[in-house]
Coordinates of C-alpha atoms in Angstrom, one line a residue:
M289 CA 213.6 -58.3 3.0
S290 CA 216.8 -57.6 4.9
D291 CA 220.1 -56.8 3.7
S292 CA 221.2 -59.8 2.2
A293 CA 218.6 -58.8 -1.0
P294 CA 220.4 -58.3 -4.6
A295 CA 221.7 -55.0 -5.7
T296 CA 219.2 -53.1 -7.3
D297 CA 220.3 -52.4 -11.7
L298 CA 219.8 -48.7 -12.2
T299 CA 220.3 -48.7 -14.9
E300 CA 218.7 -51.0 -16.1
D301 CA 216.9 -49.1 -19.3
R302 CA 213.3 -50.6 -19.2
P303 CA 212.3 -51.0 -15.6
V304 CA 209.1 -51.2 -13.9
Y305 CA 207.1 -48.3 -13.9
V306 CA 204.6 -48.1 -11.0
I307 CA 201.5 -45.5 -11.2
G308 CA 200.2 -43.9 -8.3
G309 CA 202.7 -43.0 -5.0
G310 CA 199.9 -44.5 -2.4
P311 CA 200.5 -47.3 -0.3
G312 CA 200.3 -50.4 -2.8
G313 CA 202.4 -48.3 -4.8
L314 CA 205.0 -47.5 -2.2
A315 CA 205.0 -51.6 -1.1
A316 CA 205.4 -52.6 -5.0
A317 CA 208.0 -50.8 -5.3
A318 CA 210.2 -51.5 -2.4
S319 CA 208.9 -55.5 -2.9
L320 CA 210.7 -55.1 -6.0
R321 CA 213.9 -52.9 -5.8
A322 CA 213.6 -55.8 -2.7
R323 CA 214.7 -58.8 -5.4
G324 CA 216.6 -56.9 -7.1
V325 CA 214.2 -54.9 -10.3
R326 CA 214.8 -51.8 -10.6
A327 CA 210.6 -49.3 -9.8
V328 CA 210.5 -46.0 -10.6
V329 CA 207.1 -44.7 -9.3
L330 CA 205.0 -42.3 -11.5
E331 CA 202.6 -40.2 -8.5
K332 CA 201.2 -37.2 -10.4
S333 CA 200.5 -34.4 -7.2
G334 CA 204.2 -33.0 -5.7
D335 CA 204.3 -36.2 -2.6
V336 CA 204.0 -39.7 -2.5
G337 CA 200.5 -40.1 0.6
A338 CA 198.9 -37.7 -1.6
S339 CA 195.1 -39.4 -1.0
W340 CA 196.2 -39.7 2.4
R341 CA 197.2 -36.0 2.2
R342 CA 193.3 -34.7 1.5
H343 CA 191.7 -36.4 4.1
Y344 CA 189.1 -35.0 7.0
D345 CA 191.2 -34.5 10.0
R346 CA 189.8 -36.9 12.1
L347 CA 190.3 -39.9 10.1
H348 CA 191.9 -43.3 11.8
L349 CA 192.9 -46.2 10.3
H350 CA 189.9 -47.9 10.6
T351 CA 192.9 -51.4 10.8
T352 CA 195.6 -52.6 13.1
R353 CA 199.1 -51.0 13.3
R354 CA 200.7 -54.2 13.0
W355 CA 198.4 -55.9 10.1
S356 CA 198.6 -52.3 8.9
A357 CA 202.5 -52.2 7.9
L358 CA 204.5 -52.4 4.3
P359 CA 206.5 -54.8 3.6
G360 CA 210.5 -54.3 5.6
L361 CA 208.7 -51.3 7.7
A362 CA 207.1 -51.5 10.4
M363 CA 204.9 -48.9 12.3
P364 CA 206.5 -47.5 14.4
R365 CA 204.3 -47.9 17.9
R366 CA 204.4 -44.5 19.0
F367 CA 201.2 -43.9 16.7
G368 CA 199.1 -45.7 18.5
R369 CA 196.6 -49.5 17.8
W370 CA 194.5 -46.5 15.3
V371 CA 196.6 -45.1 13.5
S372 CA 196.2 -41.0 12.4
R373 CA 196.1 -39.2 8.7
D374 CA 198.3 -37.0 9.5
N375 CA 200.4 -40.1 11.0
V376 CA 199.6 -42.1 7.5
V377 CA 201.0 -39.9 6.2
R378 CA 204.3 -39.3 8.1
Y379 CA 204.8 -43.2 7.4
L380 CA 204.7 -43.3 4.0
E381 CA 207.6 -40.1 3.6
K382 CA 209.3 -42.5 6.0
Y383 CA 208.6 -45.4 3.9
A384 CA 210.1 -43.9 0.6
E385 CA 213.2 -42.7 2.5
H386 CA 214.3 -46.6 4.8
H387 CA 213.4 -48.2 1.2
E388 CA 215.8 -45.5 -1.0
L389 CA 212.4 -45.8 -4.0
E390 CA 213.2 -43.5 -6.8
V391 CA 209.5 -41.6 -7.1
V392 CA 209.4 -38.7 -9.6
T393 CA 206.8 -36.6 -8.6
G394 CA 204.5 -34.0 -11.1
V395 CA 204.2 -37.0 -13.8
E396 CA 201.0 -37.8 -14.9
V397 CA 200.9 -41.4 -16.5
S398 CA 198.0 -40.7 -19.4
R399 CA 197.7 -43.7 -21.8
V400 CA 199.0 -47.5 -20.7
D401 CA 199.5 -49.4 -24.1
R402 CA 202.3 -52.3 -25.4
A403 CA 205.2 -51.4 -26.5
A404 CA 205.8 -51.5 -30.3
D405 CA 207.9 -54.4 -29.8
G406 CA 205.2 -56.4 -28.3
T407 CA 207.8 -56.8 -25.7
G408 CA 207.2 -53.8 -22.9
W409 CA 204.4 -51.4 -22.2
L410 CA 204.3 -47.5 -23.3
L411 CA 203.8 -45.2 -20.6
T412 CA 202.3 -41.6 -22.5
A413 CA 203.0 -39.1 -19.8
S414 CA 202.4 -35.1 -18.7
G415 CA 204.8 -33.0 -20.7
G416 CA 205.4 -35.0 -24.2
R417 CA 207.0 -38.4 -22.4
E418 CA 206.8 -42.0 -23.6
L419 CA 208.2 -43.7 -21.1
T420 CA 209.3 -47.9 -21.8
G421 CA 209.1 -50.6 -18.8
R422 CA 209.5 -54.7 -18.8
A423 CA 206.0 -53.9 -17.0
V424 CA 203.9 -52.0 -15.3
V425 CA 202.0 -51.7 -11.3
V426 CA 199.0 -49.7 -11.3
A427 CA 198.2 -47.8 -7.5
T428 CA 196.0 -45.0 -8.4
G429 CA 193.7 -45.8 -5.5
F430 CA 190.3 -46.7 -5.1
N431 CA 189.3 -43.4 -3.2
H432 CA 190.9 -42.0 -7.3
T433 CA 187.4 -39.2 -9.1
P434 CA 185.5 -38.0 -6.4
R435 CA 182.0 -39.1 -6.8
I436 CA 178.1 -37.5 -6.7
P437 CA 175.4 -38.0 -8.0
D438 CA 173.9 -36.2 -10.0
W439 CA 170.8 -35.4 -9.2
D440 CA 167.7 -33.3 -10.6
G441 CA 167.8 -30.3 -9.9
R442 CA 171.5 -30.2 -7.7
E443 CA 172.4 -27.2 -10.3
T444 CA 170.3 -25.3 -8.9
F445 CA 170.9 -25.7 -4.9
T446 CA 171.1 -22.4 -2.6
G447 CA 172.6 -23.9 -0.8
E448 CA 176.1 -25.6 -0.6
L449 CA 176.6 -28.6 -1.3
V450 CA 180.1 -30.6 -1.0
H451 CA 181.6 -34.0 -1.5
A452 CA 183.2 -35.5 0.9
A453 CA 185.7 -35.2 0.2
D454 CA 187.1 -31.5 0.1
Y455 CA 185.4 -31.5 3.7
R456 CA 188.6 -31.4 6.4
D457 CA 187.8 -29.8 10.5
P458 CA 183.5 -29.6 11.5
A459 CA 184.5 -26.2 11.8
P460 CA 182.6 -24.1 9.3
Y461 CA 179.8 -25.9 9.4
A462 CA 179.5 -24.7 13.5
G463 CA 176.2 -23.3 14.0
K464 CA 174.8 -24.9 10.8
D465 CA 172.2 -28.0 9.6
V466 CA 173.6 -30.1 7.3
L467 CA 172.5 -32.9 6.4
V468 CA 175.7 -35.7 5.1
V469 CA 174.7 -37.8 2.6
G470 CA 175.6 -41.5 2.9
V471 CA 176.3 -43.9 5.5
G472 CA 179.1 -45.9 4.2
N473 CA 182.1 -45.4 6.5
T474 CA 183.2 -42.2 5.7
G475 CA 179.1 -40.2 5.9
A476 CA 178.9 -42.3 9.4
E477 CA 182.7 -41.1 10.6
I478 CA 181.7 -36.9 9.3
A479 CA 178.5 -36.5 10.4
V480 CA 179.7 -38.0 14.3
D481 CA 182.7 -35.6 13.8
L482 CA 180.5 -32.7 12.5
V483 CA 178.1 -33.3 15.7
E484 CA 181.1 -32.9 18.2
G485 CA 182.5 -30.1 16.4
G486 CA 178.5 -27.7 16.6
A487 CA 177.0 -28.0 13.9
A488 CA 173.0 -27.6 15.3
R489 CA 171.8 -30.2 13.6
V490 CA 173.3 -33.4 11.9
R491 CA 170.8 -35.7 10.1
L492 CA 172.5 -39.2 7.8
A493 CA 171.0 -39.7 4.1
V494 CA 170.7 -43.5 3.8
R495 CA 169.8 -45.6 0.8
T496 CA 170.3 -48.5 1.9
V497 CA 171.2 -49.7 5.9
P498 CA 174.7 -50.3 6.7
H499 CA 176.1 -53.6 8.7
I500 CA 177.6 -51.4 11.6
V501 CA 180.3 -53.2 13.5
R502 CA 182.1 -52.2 16.6
R503 CA 186.3 -51.6 15.5
S504 CA 187.2 -53.5 18.9
T505 CA 185.1 -55.3 21.1
A506 CA 186.9 -56.9 24.7
G507 CA 189.9 -55.7 23.0
W508 CA 189.8 -57.9 20.0
P509 CA 189.7 -56.0 16.6
A510 CA 186.9 -56.4 14.3
Q511 CA 190.3 -56.8 11.2
A512 CA 191.4 -60.0 13.2
T513 CA 187.6 -61.3 12.1
G514 CA 187.5 -60.3 9.3
I515 CA 190.8 -61.7 8.0
L516 CA 189.7 -66.1 9.5
V517 CA 186.6 -65.5 8.1
R518 CA 187.1 -64.2 4.6
R519 CA 187.8 -67.7 2.9
L520 CA 184.4 -69.6 4.8
P521 CA 181.3 -69.7 3.0
V522 CA 179.1 -66.5 2.9
R523 CA 176.0 -68.4 3.8
L524 CA 178.0 -69.2 7.1
V525 CA 179.6 -65.8 8.5
D526 CA 176.0 -64.5 7.0
R527 CA 174.5 -66.7 10.1
A528 CA 177.7 -66.2 12.7
G529 CA 177.4 -62.2 12.0
R530 CA 173.4 -61.8 12.4
L531 CA 173.9 -63.2 15.3
M532 CA 177.4 -60.6 16.7
A533 CA 175.4 -57.6 15.4
R534 CA 172.6 -58.5 18.2
V535 CA 175.0 -59.1 21.0
A536 CA 176.3 -55.2 19.9
V537 CA 175.1 -53.0 18.3
P538 CA 171.6 -52.7 19.7
D539 CA 168.0 -53.0 17.5
L540 CA 168.6 -48.5 16.2
S541 CA 165.5 -49.3 13.7
A542 CA 162.7 -46.6 16.5
H543 CA 166.0 -43.7 15.3
G544 CA 165.5 -44.7 11.8
L545 CA 168.6 -46.9 11.4
P546 CA 166.9 -50.6 11.2
R547 CA 168.8 -53.9 11.1
P548 CA 169.6 -54.9 7.5
D549 CA 168.1 -57.8 5.1
T550 CA 171.1 -58.9 4.1
G551 CA 174.2 -61.3 5.2
L552 CA 177.1 -59.5 6.1
Y553 CA 179.7 -60.9 4.1
S554 CA 176.7 -61.4 1.3
R555 CA 177.1 -57.2 1.5
V556 CA 180.5 -57.4 1.5
R557 CA 180.7 -60.0 -2.5
Q558 CA 179.3 -56.6 -2.8
G559 CA 180.9 -54.0 -2.3
A560 CA 179.9 -53.3 0.5
I561 CA 182.6 -52.7 3.8
P562 CA 180.4 -53.0 7.2
V563 CA 180.2 -49.4 8.7
Q564 CA 182.9 -49.9 12.2
D565 CA 181.6 -47.9 14.9
V566 CA 182.9 -44.8 15.7
G567 CA 180.5 -43.2 17.5
L568 CA 177.4 -43.4 14.8
I569 CA 176.0 -46.1 17.0
D570 CA 175.7 -42.9 21.0
A571 CA 175.1 -40.5 18.7
V572 CA 172.0 -42.2 16.3
K573 CA 170.9 -43.4 19.7
G574 CA 171.2 -40.0 21.6
G575 CA 168.9 -37.9 18.5
R576 CA 172.1 -36.3 17.5
V577 CA 172.8 -37.8 13.8
L578 CA 169.4 -38.3 12.5
P579 CA 168.4 -40.7 10.2
V580 CA 166.3 -39.8 7.2
A581 CA 165.3 -40.8 3.2
A582 CA 167.7 -42.1 0.4
V583 CA 167.6 -38.5 -1.5
E584 CA 166.1 -37.9 -4.8
S585 CA 166.3 -34.4 -5.9
F586 CA 166.7 -31.0 -5.3
D587 CA 165.0 -28.1 -5.9
K588 CA 166.4 -24.9 -4.8
D589 CA 167.0 -24.5 -1.1
A590 CA 165.0 -27.7 -0.6
V591 CA 167.4 -31.3 -0.9
V592 CA 163.6 -33.8 -1.7
L593 CA 164.3 -37.3 -0.2
A594 CA 163.1 -40.9 -1.0
D595 CA 159.5 -40.3 1.6
G596 CA 158.7 -37.1 -0.4
T597 CA 159.9 -35.0 2.6
R598 CA 161.8 -31.9 2.0
L599 CA 164.6 -30.5 3.7
T600 CA 166.4 -26.6 4.0
P601 CA 169.8 -27.6 5.4
D602 CA 172.7 -24.7 4.7
A603 CA 174.9 -27.4 3.9
V604 CA 174.8 -31.3 1.8
I605 CA 177.5 -33.4 2.3
A606 CA 178.1 -35.9 -0.9
A607 CA 179.5 -39.7 1.2
T608 CA 179.1 -41.1 -2.0
G609 CA 181.7 -42.4 -3.7
Y610 CA 184.6 -42.3 -5.6
L611 CA 185.2 -43.4 -9.2
R612 CA 188.2 -45.6 -10.1
A613 CA 189.0 -43.6 -13.7
L614 CA 190.9 -46.1 -15.1
E615 CA 188.7 -46.2 -18.4
P616 CA 191.5 -43.3 -20.1
L617 CA 194.4 -45.1 -18.4
V618 CA 193.9 -48.5 -19.8
G619 CA 189.9 -48.8 -20.9
H620 CA 190.9 -49.6 -24.4
L621 CA 192.9 -52.3 -23.5
G622 CA 189.3 -55.0 -22.3
V623 CA 191.2 -55.8 -18.5
L624 CA 188.8 -53.8 -16.8
D625 CA 185.6 -55.4 -15.8
E626 CA 181.6 -53.6 -16.5
R627 CA 182.9 -51.4 -12.9
G628 CA 185.6 -50.1 -14.2
R629 CA 186.9 -52.2 -12.0
P630 CA 189.7 -54.1 -13.1
V631 CA 189.5 -58.3 -14.1
V632 CA 191.7 -59.3 -12.1
H633 CA 194.8 -57.6 -9.1
G634 CA 198.0 -59.1 -7.8
A635 CA 199.6 -60.9 -9.1
R636 CA 197.7 -62.1 -11.3
T637 CA 197.3 -60.3 -14.8
P638 CA 195.2 -60.0 -18.2
K639 CA 195.4 -62.7 -20.4
Q640 CA 194.9 -60.0 -23.4
A641 CA 197.6 -58.0 -21.5
P642 CA 200.9 -60.2 -19.3
G643 CA 202.9 -57.0 -18.0
L644 CA 200.0 -56.0 -16.8
Y645 CA 198.9 -55.5 -12.4
F646 CA 196.4 -54.3 -10.0
T647 CA 196.7 -53.4 -6.4
G648 CA 194.9 -51.2 -4.6
F649 CA 191.3 -52.1 -6.0
T650 CA 189.3 -54.0 -4.4
N651 CA 188.2 -53.3 -0.4
P652 CA 188.6 -56.2 1.8
I653 CA 186.9 -57.0 4.8
S654 CA 190.3 -58.4 5.8
G655 CA 192.2 -54.6 6.2
M656 CA 193.0 -53.0 2.9
F657 CA 196.3 -51.6 3.8
R658 CA 197.3 -55.3 4.8
E659 CA 196.2 -56.4 1.4
M660 CA 198.1 -54.3 -0.7
A661 CA 201.1 -55.8 1.4
R662 CA 200.5 -58.6 0.3
D663 CA 199.6 -57.8 -2.8
A664 CA 203.1 -55.4 -3.2
E665 CA 204.8 -58.8 -2.3
K666 CA 203.4 -61.8 -4.5
I667 CA 203.8 -59.0 -7.4
A668 CA 207.5 -58.8 -7.3
S669 CA 208.4 -62.1 -6.3
R670 CA 205.8 -62.6 -9.5
I671 CA 208.2 -59.6 -12.2
A672 CA 211.5 -61.0 -10.6
K673 CA 211.4 -64.0 -12.0
V674 CA 211.2 -63.1 -15.6
P675 CA 213.8 -61.6 -17.4
A676 CA 214.4 -58.4 -18.2
R677 CA 215.1 -57.3 -22.3
G678 CA 219.1 -58.2 -22.8
R679 CA 219.4 -61.0 -19.5

């Protein structure tokens, strides 16, 4: 983006509506504005970057500052290589200000339909609003609605059960016996946070053994490898991943965390991103985090595991993922797959829904921020080539 970017026509009565004021939505809006296209961001909360504001205190980006910047504004060097949650929020606030984005907060879009004249989109929003746009970019986020499995007996559990979305810091769990369910990046990091924060015992329930990678090896970030191998054959990357794991990651089988029996990239293609080590390896080796079998059910004060073990933790933190929750918004348009994810993303639009774009609903090995930035430029370029009505 440059000072020579075309002026944005703020009188355009059919702007592009961007649903969601997180990094993907802001990047799309800024890229559109740089091309002279009016974009209005609709954010249901009171601030941009709402999901980042809710994340746990310890969180840092697992991707580098350099490759996490959005179009038109670098992240400040003072943020360090691995940017903290609070600095991500500061960056998103500055980003909206820097690009003079048109952000409307406190507006929740409940449904997207084709406009009656067939030339645009009609958005039904809170407060009885009906908004018509020339195109729509859906950027409501990968981590939208917390999901807790419907375990038998869950409602009668007498201990504390919370989703990881409600976890902020380890202070409330000091001196307690805690079971973390789920060994993705969130579960792994929360388990380490609890140990370092004084929890008396931390166990980690594992259903599928994860691939673990070093966040950085000899200064080389895992993200760089992810970018390089993303378009290589899956079988080749799987083979290289096995070799790298044997060199960089110790065998934790004796500690209850064996090596996976499926390839790293094969797992990525199924939607499972490797766990970046931010202390889990040492915590497991040192016996401070104890991997256990997956949770099967609850029985009053007990948690029953898949191997029949019964635990009685004081608290259970479910790092069990999120739903995209797109069905009420666009499910009737036939643009979602069987898992509720968009059938296309980036500059591609569904054949039956031209002018409807999605960004931020993949979890690529090359880094989500990087890919959202790339998507934003592609989406904006595509939209800018389509004349607005009446021009």
